[in-house]
Backbone as JSON, one array per atom type, in Angstrom:
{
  "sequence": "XXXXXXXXXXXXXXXXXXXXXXXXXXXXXXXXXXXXXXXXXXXXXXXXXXXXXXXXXXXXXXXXXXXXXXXXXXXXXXXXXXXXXXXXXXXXXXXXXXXXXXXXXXXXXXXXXXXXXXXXXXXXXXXXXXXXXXXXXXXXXXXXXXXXXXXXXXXXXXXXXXXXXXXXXXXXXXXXXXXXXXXXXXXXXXXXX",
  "N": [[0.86, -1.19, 0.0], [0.14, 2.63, -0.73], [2.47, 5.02, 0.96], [0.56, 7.09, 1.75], [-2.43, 7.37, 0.54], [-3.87, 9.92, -1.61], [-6.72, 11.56, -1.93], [-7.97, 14.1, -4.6], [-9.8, 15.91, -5.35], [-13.29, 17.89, -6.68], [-15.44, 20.17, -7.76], [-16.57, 19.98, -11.93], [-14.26, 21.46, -13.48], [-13.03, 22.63, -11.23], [-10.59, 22.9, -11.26], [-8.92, 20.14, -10.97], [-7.62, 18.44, -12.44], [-5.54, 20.09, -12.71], [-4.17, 20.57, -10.94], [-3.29, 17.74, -10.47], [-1.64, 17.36, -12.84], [0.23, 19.49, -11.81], [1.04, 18.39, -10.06], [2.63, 15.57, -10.6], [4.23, 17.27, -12.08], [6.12, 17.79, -10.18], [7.31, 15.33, -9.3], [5.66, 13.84, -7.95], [3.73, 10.68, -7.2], [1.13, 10.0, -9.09], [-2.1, 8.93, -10.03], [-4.98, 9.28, -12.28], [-8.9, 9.47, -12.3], [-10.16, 9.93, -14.13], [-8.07, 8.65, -16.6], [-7.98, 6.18, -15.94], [-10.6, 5.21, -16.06], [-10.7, 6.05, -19.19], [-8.98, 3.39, -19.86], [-10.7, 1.31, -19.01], [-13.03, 1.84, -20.74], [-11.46, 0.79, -22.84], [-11.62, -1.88, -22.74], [-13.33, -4.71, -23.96], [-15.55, -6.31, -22.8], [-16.74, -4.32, -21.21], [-17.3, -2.3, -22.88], [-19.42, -3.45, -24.2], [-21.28, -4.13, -22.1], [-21.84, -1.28, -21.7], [-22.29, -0.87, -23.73], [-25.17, -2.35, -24.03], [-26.85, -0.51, -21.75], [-26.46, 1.83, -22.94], [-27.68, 2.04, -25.74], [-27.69, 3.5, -28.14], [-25.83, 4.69, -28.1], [-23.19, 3.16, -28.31], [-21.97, 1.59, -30.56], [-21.77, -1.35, -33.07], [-20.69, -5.11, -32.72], [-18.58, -6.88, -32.49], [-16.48, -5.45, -32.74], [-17.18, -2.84, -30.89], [-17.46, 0.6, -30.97], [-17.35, 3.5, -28.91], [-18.99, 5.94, -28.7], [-18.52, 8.52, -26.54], [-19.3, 11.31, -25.86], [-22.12, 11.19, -26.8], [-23.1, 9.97, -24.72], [-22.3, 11.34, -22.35], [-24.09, 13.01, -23.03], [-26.58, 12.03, -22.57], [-26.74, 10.92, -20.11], [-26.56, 13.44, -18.55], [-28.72, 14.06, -18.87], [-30.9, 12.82, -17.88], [-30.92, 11.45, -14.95], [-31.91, 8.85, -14.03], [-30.07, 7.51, -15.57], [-27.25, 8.43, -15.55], [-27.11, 7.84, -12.67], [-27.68, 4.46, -12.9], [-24.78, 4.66, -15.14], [-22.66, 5.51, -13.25], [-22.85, 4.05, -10.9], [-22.2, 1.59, -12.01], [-19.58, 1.94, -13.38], [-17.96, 3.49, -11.64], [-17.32, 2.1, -9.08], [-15.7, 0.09, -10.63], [-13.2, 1.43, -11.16], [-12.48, 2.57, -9.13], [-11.83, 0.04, -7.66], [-9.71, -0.6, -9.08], [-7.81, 1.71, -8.75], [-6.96, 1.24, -6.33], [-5.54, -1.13, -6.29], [-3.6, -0.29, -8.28], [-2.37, 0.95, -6.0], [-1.21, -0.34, -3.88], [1.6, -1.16, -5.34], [2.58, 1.05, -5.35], [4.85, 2.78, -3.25], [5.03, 5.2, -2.24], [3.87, 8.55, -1.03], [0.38, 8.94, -2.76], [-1.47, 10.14, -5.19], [-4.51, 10.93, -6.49], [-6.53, 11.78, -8.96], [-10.32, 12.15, -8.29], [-13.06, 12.33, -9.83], [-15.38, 12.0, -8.75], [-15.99, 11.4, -6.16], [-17.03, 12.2, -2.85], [-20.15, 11.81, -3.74], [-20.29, 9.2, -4.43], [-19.23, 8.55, -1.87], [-16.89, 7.69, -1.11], [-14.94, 8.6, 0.34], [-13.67, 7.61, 2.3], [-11.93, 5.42, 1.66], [-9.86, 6.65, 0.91], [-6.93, 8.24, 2.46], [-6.17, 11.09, 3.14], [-7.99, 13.94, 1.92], [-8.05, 16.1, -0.46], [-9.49, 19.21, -1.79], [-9.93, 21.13, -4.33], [-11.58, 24.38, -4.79], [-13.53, 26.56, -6.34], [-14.13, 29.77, -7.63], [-17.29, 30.19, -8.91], [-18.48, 31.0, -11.19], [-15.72, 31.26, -12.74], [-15.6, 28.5, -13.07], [-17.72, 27.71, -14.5], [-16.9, 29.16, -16.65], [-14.44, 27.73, -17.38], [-15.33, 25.38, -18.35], [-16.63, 25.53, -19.75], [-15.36, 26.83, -22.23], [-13.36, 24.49, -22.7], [-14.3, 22.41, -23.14], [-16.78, 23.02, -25.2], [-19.35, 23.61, -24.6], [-22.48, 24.78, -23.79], [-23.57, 27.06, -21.4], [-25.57, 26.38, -19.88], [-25.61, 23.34, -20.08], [-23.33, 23.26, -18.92], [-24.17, 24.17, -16.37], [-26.12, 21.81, -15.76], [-24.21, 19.51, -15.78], [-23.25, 20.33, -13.13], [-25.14, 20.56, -11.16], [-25.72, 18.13, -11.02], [-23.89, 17.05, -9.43], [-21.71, 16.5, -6.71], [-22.78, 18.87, -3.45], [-20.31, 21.4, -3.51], [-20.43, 23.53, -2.78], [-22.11, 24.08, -0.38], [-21.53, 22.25, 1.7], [-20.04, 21.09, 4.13], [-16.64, 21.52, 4.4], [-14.88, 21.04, 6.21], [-13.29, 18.77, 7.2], [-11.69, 18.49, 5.82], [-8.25, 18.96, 3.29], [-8.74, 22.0, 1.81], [-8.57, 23.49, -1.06], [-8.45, 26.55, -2.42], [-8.79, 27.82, -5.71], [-7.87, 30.54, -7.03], [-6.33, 32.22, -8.67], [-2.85, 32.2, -10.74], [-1.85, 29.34, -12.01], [1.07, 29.58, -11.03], [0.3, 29.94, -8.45], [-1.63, 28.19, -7.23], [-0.02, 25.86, -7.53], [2.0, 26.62, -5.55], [-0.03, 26.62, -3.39], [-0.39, 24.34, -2.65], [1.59, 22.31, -2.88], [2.16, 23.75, 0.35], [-0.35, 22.42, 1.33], [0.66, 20.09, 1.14], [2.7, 19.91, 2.51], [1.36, 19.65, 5.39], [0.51, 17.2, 5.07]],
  "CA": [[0.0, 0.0, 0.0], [1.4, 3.55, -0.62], [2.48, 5.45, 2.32], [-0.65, 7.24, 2.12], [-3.15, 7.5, -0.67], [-4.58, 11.08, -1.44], [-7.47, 11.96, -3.54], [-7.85, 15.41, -5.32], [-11.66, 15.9, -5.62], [-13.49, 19.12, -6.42], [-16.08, 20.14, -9.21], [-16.23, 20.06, -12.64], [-14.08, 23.13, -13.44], [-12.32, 23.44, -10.16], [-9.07, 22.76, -11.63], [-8.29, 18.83, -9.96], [-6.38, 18.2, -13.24], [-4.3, 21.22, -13.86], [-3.61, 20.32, -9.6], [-2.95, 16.96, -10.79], [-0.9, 17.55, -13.52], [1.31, 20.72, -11.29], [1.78, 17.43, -8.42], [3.1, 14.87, -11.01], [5.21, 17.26, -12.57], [6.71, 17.89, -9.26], [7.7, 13.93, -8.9], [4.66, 12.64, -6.9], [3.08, 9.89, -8.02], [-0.2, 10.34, -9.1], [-3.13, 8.78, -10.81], [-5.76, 9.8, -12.7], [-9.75, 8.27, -12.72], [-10.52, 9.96, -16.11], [-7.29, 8.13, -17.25], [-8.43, 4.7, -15.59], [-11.86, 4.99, -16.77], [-10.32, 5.67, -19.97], [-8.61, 2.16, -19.98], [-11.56, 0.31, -18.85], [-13.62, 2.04, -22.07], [-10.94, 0.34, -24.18], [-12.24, -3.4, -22.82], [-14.05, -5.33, -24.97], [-16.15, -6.52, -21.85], [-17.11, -2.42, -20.42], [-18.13, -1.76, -24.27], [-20.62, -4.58, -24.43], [-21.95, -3.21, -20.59], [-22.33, 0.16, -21.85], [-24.01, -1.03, -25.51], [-26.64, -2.69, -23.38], [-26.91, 0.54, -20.86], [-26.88, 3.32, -23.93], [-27.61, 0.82, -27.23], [-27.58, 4.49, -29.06], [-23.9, 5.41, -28.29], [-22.01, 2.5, -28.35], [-22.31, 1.2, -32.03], [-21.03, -2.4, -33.26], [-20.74, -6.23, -31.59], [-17.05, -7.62, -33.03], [-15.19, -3.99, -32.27], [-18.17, -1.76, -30.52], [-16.82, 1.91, -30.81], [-18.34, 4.55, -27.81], [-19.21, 7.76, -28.05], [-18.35, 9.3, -25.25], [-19.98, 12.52, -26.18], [-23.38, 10.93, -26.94], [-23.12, 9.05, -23.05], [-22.23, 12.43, -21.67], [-25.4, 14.14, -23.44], [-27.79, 11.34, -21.87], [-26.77, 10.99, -18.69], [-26.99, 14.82, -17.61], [-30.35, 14.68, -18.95], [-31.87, 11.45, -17.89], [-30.77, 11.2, -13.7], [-31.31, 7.2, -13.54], [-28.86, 6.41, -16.59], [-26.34, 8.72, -14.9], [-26.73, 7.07, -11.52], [-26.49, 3.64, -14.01], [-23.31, 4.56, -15.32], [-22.25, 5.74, -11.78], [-22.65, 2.38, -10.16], [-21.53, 0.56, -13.05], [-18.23, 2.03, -13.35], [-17.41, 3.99, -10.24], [-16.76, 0.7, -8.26], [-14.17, -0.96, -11.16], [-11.91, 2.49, -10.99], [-11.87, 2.56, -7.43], [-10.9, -1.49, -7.5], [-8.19, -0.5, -10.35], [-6.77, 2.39, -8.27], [-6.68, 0.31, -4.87], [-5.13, -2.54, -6.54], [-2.13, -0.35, -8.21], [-2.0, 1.76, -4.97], [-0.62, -1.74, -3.6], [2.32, -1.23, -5.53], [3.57, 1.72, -4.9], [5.96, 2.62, -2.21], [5.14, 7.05, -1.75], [2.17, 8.89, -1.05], [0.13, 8.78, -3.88], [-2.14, 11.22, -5.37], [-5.34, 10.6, -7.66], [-7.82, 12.5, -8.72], [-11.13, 11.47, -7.99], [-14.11, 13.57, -9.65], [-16.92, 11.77, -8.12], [-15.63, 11.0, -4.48], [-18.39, 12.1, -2.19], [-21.14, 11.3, -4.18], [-20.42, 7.63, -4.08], [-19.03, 7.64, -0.34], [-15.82, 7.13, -1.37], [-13.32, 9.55, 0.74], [-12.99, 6.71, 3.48], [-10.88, 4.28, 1.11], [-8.9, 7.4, 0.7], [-5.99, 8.38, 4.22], [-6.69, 12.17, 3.0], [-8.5, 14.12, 0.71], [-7.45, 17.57, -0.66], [-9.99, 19.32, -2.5], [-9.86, 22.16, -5.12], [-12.71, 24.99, -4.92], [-13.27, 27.78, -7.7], [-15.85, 30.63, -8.19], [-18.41, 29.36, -10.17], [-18.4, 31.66, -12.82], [-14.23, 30.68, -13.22], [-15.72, 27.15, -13.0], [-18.41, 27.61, -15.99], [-16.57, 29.58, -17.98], [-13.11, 26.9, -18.03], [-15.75, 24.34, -19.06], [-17.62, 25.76, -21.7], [-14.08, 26.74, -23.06], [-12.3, 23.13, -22.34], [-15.26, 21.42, -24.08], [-16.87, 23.66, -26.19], [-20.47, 23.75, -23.95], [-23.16, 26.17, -23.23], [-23.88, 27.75, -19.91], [-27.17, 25.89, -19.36], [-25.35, 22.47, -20.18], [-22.35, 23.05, -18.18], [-25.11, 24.04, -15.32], [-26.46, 20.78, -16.09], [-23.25, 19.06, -15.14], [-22.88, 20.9, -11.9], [-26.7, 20.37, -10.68], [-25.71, 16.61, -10.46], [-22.38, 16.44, -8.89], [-21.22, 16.89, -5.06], [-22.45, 20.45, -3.67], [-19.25, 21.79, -2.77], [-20.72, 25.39, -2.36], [-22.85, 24.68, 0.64], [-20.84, 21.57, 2.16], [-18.95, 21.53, 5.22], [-15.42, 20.87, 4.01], [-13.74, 21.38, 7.45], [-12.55, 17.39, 7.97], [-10.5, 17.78, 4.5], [-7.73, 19.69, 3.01], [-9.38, 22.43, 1.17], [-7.59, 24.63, -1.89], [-9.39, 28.04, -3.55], [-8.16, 27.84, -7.18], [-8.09, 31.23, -7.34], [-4.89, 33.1, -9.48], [-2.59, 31.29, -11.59], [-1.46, 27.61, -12.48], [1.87, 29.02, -9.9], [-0.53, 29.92, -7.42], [-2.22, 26.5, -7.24], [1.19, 25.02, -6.82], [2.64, 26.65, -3.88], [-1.19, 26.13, -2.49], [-0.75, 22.32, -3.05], [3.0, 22.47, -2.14], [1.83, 24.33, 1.13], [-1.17, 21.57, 1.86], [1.2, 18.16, 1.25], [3.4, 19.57, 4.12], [0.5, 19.02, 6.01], [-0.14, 15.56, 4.98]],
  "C": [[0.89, 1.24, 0.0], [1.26, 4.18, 0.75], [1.37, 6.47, 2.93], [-1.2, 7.64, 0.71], [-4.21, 8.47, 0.24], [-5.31, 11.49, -2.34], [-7.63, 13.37, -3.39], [-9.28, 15.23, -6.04], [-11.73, 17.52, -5.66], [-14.75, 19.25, -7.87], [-16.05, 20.09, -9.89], [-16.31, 21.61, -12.78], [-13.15, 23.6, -12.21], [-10.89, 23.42, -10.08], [-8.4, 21.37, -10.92], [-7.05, 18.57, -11.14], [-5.1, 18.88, -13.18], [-3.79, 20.69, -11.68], [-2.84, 18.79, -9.82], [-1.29, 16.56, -11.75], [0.47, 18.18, -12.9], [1.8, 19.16, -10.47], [2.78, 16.27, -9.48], [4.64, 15.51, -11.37], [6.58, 18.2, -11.38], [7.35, 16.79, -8.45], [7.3, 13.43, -8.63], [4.2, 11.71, -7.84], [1.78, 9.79, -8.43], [-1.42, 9.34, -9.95], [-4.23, 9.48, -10.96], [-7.23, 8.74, -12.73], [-10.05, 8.67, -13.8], [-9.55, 8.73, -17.03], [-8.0, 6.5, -17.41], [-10.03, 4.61, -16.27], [-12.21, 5.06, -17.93], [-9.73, 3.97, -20.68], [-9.57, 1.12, -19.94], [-12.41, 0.24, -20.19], [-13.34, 1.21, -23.2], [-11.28, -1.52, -24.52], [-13.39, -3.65, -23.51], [-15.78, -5.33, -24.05], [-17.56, -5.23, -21.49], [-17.83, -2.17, -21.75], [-19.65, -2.44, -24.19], [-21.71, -4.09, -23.33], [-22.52, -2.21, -21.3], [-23.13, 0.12, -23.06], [-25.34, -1.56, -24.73], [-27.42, -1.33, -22.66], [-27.56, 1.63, -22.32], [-26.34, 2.68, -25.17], [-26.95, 2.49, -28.74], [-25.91, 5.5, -29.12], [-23.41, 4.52, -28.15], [-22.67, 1.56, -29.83], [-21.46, -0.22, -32.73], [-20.73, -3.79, -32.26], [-19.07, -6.51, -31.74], [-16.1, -6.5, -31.88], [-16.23, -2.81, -32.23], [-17.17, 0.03, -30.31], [-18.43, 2.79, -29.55], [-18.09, 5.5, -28.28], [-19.64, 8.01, -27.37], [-19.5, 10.93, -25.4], [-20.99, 12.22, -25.87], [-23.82, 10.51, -25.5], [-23.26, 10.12, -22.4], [-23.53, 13.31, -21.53], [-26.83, 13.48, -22.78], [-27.68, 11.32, -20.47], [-26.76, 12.61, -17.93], [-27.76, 15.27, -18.17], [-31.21, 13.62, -18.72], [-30.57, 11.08, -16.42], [-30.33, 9.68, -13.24], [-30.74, 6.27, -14.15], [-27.68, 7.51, -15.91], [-25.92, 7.85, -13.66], [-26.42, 5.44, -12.17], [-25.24, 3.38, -14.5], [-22.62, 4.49, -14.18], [-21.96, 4.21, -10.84], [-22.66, 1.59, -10.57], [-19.72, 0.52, -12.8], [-17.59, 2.54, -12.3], [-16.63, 2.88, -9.25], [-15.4, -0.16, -8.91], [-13.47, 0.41, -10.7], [-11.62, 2.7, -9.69], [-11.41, 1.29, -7.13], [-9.75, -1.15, -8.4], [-7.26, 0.63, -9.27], [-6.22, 1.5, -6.83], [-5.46, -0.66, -5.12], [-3.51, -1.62, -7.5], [-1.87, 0.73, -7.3], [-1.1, 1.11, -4.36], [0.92, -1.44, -4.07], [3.1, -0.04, -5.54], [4.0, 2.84, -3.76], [5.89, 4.56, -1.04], [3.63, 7.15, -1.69], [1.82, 8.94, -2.51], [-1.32, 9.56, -4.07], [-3.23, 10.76, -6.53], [-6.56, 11.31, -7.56], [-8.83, 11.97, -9.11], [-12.32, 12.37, -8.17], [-14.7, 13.12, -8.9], [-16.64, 10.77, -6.68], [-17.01, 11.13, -3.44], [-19.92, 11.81, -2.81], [-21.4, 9.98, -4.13], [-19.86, 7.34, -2.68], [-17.74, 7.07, -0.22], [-14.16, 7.44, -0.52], [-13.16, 8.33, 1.53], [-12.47, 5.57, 2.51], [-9.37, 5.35, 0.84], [-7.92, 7.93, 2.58], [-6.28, 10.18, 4.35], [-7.13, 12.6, 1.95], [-8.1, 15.92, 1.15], [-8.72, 18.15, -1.72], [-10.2, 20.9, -2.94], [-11.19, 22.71, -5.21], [-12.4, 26.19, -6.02], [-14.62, 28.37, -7.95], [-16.64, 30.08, -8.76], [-18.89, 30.34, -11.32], [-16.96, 31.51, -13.27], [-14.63, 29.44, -13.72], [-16.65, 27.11, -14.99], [-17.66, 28.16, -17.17], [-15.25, 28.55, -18.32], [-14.04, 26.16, -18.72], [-15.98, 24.57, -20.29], [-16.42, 26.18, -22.45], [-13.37, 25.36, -23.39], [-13.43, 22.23, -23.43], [-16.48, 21.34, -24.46], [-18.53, 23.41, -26.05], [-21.37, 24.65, -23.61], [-23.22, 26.16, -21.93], [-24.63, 26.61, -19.18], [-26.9, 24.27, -19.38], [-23.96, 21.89, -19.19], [-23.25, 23.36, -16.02], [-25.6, 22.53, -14.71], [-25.78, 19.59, -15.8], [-22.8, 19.34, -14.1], [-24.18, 20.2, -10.89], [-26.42, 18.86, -10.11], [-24.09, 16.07, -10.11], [-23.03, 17.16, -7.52], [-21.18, 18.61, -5.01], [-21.26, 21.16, -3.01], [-19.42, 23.42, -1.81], [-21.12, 25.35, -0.85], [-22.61, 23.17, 1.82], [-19.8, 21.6, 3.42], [-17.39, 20.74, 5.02], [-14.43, 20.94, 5.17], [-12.57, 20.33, 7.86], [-11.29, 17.58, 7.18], [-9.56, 19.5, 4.17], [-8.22, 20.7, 1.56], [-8.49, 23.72, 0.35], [-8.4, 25.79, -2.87], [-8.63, 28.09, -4.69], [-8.67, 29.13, -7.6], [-7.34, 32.43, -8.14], [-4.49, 31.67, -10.29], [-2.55, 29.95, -11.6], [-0.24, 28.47, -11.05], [1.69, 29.2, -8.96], [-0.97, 29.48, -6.15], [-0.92, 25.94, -6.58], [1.39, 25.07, -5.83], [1.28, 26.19, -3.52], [-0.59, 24.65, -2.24], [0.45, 21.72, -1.91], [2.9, 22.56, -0.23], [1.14, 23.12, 2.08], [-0.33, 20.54, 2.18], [1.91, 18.86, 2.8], [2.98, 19.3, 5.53], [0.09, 17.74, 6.56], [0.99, 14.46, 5.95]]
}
């Protein structure tokens, strides 16, 4: 097990990546669940799951291709194929990170969008989590992946409310100035940990 495993949770928009990204390229070790939930997408197995789940975005039996896009556009408009996906896949990426947490040796860092929503901080030793205006927050999205207002709303509405949450147990970071900002923040928090 690593010497302590730390997730990096926060909204969509609150910068966990670009925190992610600043900690790796500072030596830590880090994982990603977009990445891992990337990998699982690429199983034959997870395709077949998700063609049954959403027959209209995953296309083909031999070599089923997903669109991701089309998955994205149903589930934050249809509640009990979100929660579907949610407790489909949520459970393998948290068995995939556990299982190569095992192997390595430092604290270890992964970011984890959808942590409190599934109940998840207690597999984690601490959790650090990135906050951000919410007009910083809408406007990175709808820039990052090319969304309206009312759709990137739409993706907020059904995540963890961070706004009105009592974040006192956990290590909490305002993503509020630059990318070297963020760092020292981060920098600042681990000496904490």
């Amino acid at each position: 097990m690593a010497k302590k495993l730390i997730a990096i949770t926060g909204g969509i928009g609150s910068g966990k990546s670009l925190a992610l990204s600043i900690l790796k390229s500072e030596g830590y070790y880090t994982l990603s669940s977009d990445q891992i939930t990337a990998e699982l997408y690429e199983k034959r197995k997870i395709k077949l799951l998700l063609k049954k789940m959403f027959p209209v975005a995953v296309k083909g039996f031999f070599n089923p291709k997903i669109d991701r896009s089309k998955i994205s556009e149903i589930v934050f408009n249809n509640k009990e194929k979100l929660e579907q996906l949610t407790a489909t896949i949520t459970p393998l990426v948290v068995a995939e990170i556990l299982k190569r947490a095992k192997k390595v040796k430092e604290n270890l860092f992964v970011e984890v969008p959808i942590l409190f929503e599934r109940g998840y901080q207690n597999q984690f030793d601490k959790v650090i989590i990135i906050t951000r205006a919410m007009e910083d927050r809408i406007n990175s999205v709808k820039i990052r992946s090319n969304l309206s207002k009312e759709q990137v709303l739409d993706r907020i509405k059904n995540q963890f409310d961070y706004e009105n949450a009592d974040l006192s147990p956990y290590f909490s970071i305002q993503n509020d100035g630059s990318a070297e900002v963020l760092k020292q923040k981060l920098l600042d928090a681990i000496k904490n940990i």
